[in-house]
Coordinates of C-alpha atoms (C1' of nucleotides) in Angstrom, one line a residue:
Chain T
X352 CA -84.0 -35.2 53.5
X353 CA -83.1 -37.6 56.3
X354 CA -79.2 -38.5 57.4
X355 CA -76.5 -39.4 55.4
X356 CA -76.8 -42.7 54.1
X357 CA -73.9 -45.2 55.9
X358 CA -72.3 -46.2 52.8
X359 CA -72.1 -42.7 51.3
X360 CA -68.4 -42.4 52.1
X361 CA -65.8 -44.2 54.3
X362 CA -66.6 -41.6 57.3
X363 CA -70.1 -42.1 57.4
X364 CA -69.3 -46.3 57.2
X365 CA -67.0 -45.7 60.1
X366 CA -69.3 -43.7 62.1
X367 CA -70.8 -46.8 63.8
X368 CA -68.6 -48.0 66.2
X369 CA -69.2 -51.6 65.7
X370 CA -67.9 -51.1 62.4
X371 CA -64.8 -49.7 63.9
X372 CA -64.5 -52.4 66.1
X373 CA -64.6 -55.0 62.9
X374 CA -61.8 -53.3 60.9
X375 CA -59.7 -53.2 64.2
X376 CA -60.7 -57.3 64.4
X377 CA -59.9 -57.2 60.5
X378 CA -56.5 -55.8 61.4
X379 CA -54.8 -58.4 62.6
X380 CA -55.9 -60.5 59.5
X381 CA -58.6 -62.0 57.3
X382 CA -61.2 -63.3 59.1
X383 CA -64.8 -65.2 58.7
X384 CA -68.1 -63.8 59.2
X385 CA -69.0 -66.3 62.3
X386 CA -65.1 -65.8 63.9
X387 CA -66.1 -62.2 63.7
X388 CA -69.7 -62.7 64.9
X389 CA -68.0 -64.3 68.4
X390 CA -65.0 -61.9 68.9
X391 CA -67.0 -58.9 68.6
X392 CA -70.4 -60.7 70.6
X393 CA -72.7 -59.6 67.6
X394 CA -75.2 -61.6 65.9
X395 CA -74.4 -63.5 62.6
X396 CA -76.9 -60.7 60.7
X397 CA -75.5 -57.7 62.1
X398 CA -72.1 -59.0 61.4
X399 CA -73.5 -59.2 58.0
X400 CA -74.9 -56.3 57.4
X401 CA -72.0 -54.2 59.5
X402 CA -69.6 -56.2 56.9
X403 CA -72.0 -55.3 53.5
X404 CA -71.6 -51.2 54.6
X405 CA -68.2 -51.5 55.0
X406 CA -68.0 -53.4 51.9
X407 CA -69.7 -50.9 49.6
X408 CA -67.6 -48.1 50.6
X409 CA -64.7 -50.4 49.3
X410 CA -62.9 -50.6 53.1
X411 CA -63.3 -54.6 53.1
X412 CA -62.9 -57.0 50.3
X413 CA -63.9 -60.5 50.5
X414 CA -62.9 -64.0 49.1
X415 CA -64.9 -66.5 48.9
X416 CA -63.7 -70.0 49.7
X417 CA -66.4 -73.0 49.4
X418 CA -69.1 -72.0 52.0
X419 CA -66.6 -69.6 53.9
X420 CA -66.6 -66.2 52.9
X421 CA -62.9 -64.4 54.0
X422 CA -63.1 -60.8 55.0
X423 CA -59.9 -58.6 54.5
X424 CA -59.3 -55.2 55.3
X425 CA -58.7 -52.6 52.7
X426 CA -56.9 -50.0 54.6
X427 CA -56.3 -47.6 51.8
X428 CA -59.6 -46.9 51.6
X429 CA -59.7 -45.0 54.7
X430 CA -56.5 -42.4 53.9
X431 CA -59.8 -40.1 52.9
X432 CA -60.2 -39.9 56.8
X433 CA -56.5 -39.6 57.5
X434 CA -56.2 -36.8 55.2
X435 CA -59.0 -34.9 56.3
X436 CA -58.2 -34.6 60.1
X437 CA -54.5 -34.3 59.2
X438 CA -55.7 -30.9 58.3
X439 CA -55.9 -30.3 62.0
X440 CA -53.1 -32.4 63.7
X441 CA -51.1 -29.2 63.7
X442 CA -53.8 -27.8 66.3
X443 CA -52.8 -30.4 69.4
X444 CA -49.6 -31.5 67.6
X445 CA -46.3 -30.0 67.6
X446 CA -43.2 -30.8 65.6
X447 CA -41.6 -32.0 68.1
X448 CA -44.3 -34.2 69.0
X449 CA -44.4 -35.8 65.3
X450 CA -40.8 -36.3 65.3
X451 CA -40.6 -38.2 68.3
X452 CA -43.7 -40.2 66.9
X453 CA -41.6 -40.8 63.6
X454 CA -38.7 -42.2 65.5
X455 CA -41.0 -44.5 68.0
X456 CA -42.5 -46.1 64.9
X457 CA -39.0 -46.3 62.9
X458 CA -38.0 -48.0 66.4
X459 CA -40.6 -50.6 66.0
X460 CA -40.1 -51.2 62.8
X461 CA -36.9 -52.0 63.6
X462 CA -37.6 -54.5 66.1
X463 CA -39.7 -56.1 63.7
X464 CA -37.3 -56.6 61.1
X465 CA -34.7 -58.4 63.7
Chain A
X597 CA -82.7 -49.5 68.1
X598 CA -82.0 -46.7 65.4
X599 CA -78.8 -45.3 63.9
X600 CA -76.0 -43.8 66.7
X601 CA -76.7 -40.4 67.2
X602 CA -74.6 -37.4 65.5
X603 CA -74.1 -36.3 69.3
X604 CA -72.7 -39.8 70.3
X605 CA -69.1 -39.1 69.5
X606 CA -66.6 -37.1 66.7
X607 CA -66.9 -39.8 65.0
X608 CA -71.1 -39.4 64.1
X609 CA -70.7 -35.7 64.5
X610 CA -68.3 -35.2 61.3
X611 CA -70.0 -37.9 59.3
X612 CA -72.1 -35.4 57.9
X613 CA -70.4 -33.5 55.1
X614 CA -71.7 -30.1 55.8
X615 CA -70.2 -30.6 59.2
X616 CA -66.4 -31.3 58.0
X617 CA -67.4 -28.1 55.7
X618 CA -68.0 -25.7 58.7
X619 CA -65.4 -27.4 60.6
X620 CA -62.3 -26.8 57.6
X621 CA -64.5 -23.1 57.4
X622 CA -63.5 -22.6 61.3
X623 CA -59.9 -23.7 60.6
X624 CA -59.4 -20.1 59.4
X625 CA -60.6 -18.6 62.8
X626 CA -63.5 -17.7 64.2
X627 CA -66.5 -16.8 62.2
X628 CA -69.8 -15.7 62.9
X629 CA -72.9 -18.2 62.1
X630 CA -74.0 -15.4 59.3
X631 CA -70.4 -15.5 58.1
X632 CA -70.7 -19.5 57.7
X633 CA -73.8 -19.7 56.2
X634 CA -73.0 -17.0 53.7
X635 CA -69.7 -18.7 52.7
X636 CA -71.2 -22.3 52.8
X637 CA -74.3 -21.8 51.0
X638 CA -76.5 -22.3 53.7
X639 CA -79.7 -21.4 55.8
X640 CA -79.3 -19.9 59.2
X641 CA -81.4 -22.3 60.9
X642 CA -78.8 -25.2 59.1
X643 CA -76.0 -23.7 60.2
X644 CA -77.0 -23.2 63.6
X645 CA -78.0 -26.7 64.1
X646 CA -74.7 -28.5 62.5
X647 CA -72.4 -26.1 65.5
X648 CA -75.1 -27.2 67.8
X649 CA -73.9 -30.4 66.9
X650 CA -70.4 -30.2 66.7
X651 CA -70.3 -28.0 70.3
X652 CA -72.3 -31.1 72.0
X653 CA -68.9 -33.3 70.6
X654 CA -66.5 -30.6 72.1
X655 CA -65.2 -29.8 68.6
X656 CA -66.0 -25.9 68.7
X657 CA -66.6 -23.3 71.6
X658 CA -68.7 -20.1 71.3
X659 CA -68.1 -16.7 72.4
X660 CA -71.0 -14.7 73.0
X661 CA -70.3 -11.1 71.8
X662 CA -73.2 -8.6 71.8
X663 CA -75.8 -10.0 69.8
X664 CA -73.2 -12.1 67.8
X665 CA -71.9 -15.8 68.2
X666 CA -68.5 -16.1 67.7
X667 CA -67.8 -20.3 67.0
X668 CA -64.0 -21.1 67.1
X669 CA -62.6 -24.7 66.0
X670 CA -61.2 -27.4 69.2
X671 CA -59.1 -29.0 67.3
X672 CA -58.1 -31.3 69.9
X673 CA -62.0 -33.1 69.7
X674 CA -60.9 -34.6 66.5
X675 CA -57.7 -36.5 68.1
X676 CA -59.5 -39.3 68.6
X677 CA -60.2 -39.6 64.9
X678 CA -56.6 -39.1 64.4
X679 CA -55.2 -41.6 66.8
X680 CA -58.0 -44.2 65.4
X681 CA -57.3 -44.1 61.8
X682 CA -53.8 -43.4 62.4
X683 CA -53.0 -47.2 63.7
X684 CA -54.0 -48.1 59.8
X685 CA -52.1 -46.1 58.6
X686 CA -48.8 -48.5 58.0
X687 CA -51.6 -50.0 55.2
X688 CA -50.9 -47.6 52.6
X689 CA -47.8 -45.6 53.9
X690 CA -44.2 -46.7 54.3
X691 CA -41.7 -45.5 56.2
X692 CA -40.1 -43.2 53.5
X693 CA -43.5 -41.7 52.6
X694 CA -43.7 -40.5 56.3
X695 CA -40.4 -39.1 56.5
X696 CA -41.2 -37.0 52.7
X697 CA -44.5 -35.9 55.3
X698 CA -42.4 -34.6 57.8
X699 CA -39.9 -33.1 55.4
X700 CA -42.7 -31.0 53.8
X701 CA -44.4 -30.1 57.3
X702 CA -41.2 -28.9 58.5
X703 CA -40.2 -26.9 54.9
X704 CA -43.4 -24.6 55.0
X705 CA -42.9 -24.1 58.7
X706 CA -40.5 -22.6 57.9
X707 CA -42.0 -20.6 55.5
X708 CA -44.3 -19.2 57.8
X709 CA -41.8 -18.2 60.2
X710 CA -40.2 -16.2 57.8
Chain N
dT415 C1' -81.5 -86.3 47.6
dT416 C1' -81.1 -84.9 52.0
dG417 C1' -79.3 -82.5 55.9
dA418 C1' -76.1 -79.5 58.0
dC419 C1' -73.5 -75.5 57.8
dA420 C1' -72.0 -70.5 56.7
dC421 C1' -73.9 -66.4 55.2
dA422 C1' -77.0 -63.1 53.2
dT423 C1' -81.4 -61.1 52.9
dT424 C1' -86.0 -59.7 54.3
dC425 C1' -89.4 -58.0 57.4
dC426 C1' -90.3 -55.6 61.3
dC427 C1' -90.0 -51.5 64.4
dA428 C1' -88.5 -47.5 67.4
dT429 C1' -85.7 -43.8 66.7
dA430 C1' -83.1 -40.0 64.9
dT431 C1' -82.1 -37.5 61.1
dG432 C1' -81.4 -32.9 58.0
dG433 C1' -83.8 -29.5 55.8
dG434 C1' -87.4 -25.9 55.2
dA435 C1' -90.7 -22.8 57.2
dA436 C1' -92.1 -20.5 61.0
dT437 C1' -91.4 -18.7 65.3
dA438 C1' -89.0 -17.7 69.7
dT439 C1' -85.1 -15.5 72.2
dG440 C1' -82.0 -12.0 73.3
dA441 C1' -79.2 -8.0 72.6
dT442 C1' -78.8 -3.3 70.5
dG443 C1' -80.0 1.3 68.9
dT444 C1' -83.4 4.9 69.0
Chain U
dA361 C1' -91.3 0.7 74.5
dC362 C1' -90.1 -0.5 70.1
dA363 C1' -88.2 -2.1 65.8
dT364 C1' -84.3 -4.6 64.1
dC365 C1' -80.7 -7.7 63.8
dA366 C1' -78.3 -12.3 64.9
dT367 C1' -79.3 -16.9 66.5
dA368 C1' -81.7 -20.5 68.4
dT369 C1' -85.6 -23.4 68.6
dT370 C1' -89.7 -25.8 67.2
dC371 C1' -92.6 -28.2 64.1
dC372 C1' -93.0 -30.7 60.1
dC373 C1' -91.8 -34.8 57.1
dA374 C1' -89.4 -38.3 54.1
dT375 C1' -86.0 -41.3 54.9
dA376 C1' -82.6 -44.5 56.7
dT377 C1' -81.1 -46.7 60.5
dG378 C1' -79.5 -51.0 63.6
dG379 C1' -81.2 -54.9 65.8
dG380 C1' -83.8 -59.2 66.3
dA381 C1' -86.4 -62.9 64.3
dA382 C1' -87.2 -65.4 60.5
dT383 C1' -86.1 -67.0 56.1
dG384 C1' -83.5 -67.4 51.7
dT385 C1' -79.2 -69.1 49.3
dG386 C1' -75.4 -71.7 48.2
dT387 C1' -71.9 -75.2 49.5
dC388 C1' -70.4 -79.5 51.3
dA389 C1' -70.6 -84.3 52.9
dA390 C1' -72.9 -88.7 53.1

DNA sequence: TTGACACATTCCCATATGGGAATATGATGT
DNA sequence: ACATCATATTCCCATATGGGAATGTGTCAA
């Protein structure tokens, strides 16, 4: 058999790192296929086809909006991954470590609430 | 050009499923390529070729012992992964779910310094 | 209807894959 | 030296890739 198909599973999706770089683009909001195509400096068809992958595995949804289509991430989708190499955080984390991460991100959640 | 290779980054490397499979194997302590094949179900020359693999990425180190090959997990390697799909992570987990995370962490700590 | 626009799809190609089978390498015991 | 064991490497092949170029599709405006 040959590789892993890409849109087997979210960590085969995400492999590509022009993928990775969309969802971090998709981040900050929805966005269109040609605002993404500029941002990233990719053609119109690879931002396409990078977007269709990504869609299949269920990490992107789309709206469409007269000739506009609106991507949106679909975060959840990735918790597979999170999970996965959580199993390890404990080998380069400690607790200490996590608990001051806890309390930086309850600090800037804080600041975004004021 | 074609698709990324597996040797590119973590990220290609643990795409493949048989790879996460040797590397959640490994998590146990070192093993033997033998050992992993037996216990994953899979040829020799497979076996050796997916820690080829995942040693190019800096995710496991050998230990030549006699005539045997002792592969051991670097965690660390996969931090990258971590620290990616961590900055998504707000998507599907609040603030509360974290802090039941850390609460469970620290509980069977402490089992296993008991 | 026609044209312009935003995307999606198709066709092409060089390239790497993973698996099996076969073979090479290297260390050990006799 | 030799046979054996544990791994690595090579050769094979079907298959999918990502990118570019070209083309198809659907929507809007005039």
């Amino acid at each position: 058999m040959a590789r892993t198909p890409t849109t087997t599973d979210v960590f085969n999706a995400v492999a590509e790192a022009s993928r990775r770089d969309l969802l971090d683009a998709l981040s900050s909001g929805e966005a269109t296929v040609g605002e993404l195509a500029e941002r990233l400096g990719l053609s119109q068809p690879a931002v396409s086809k990078h977007l269709g992958v990504l869609r299949a595995v269920g990490v992107v949804h789309v709206r469409v909006d007269g000739k506009h289509r609106w991507y949106r991430l679909n975060g959840p989708a990735l918790k597979p991954i999170h999970d996965w190499v959580r199993t390890f955080e404990r080998t380069w984390n400690t607790r200490l470590d996590r608990l001051d991460d806890l309390l930086a991100e309850l600090h800037s959640q804080e600041k975004k609430q004021s």
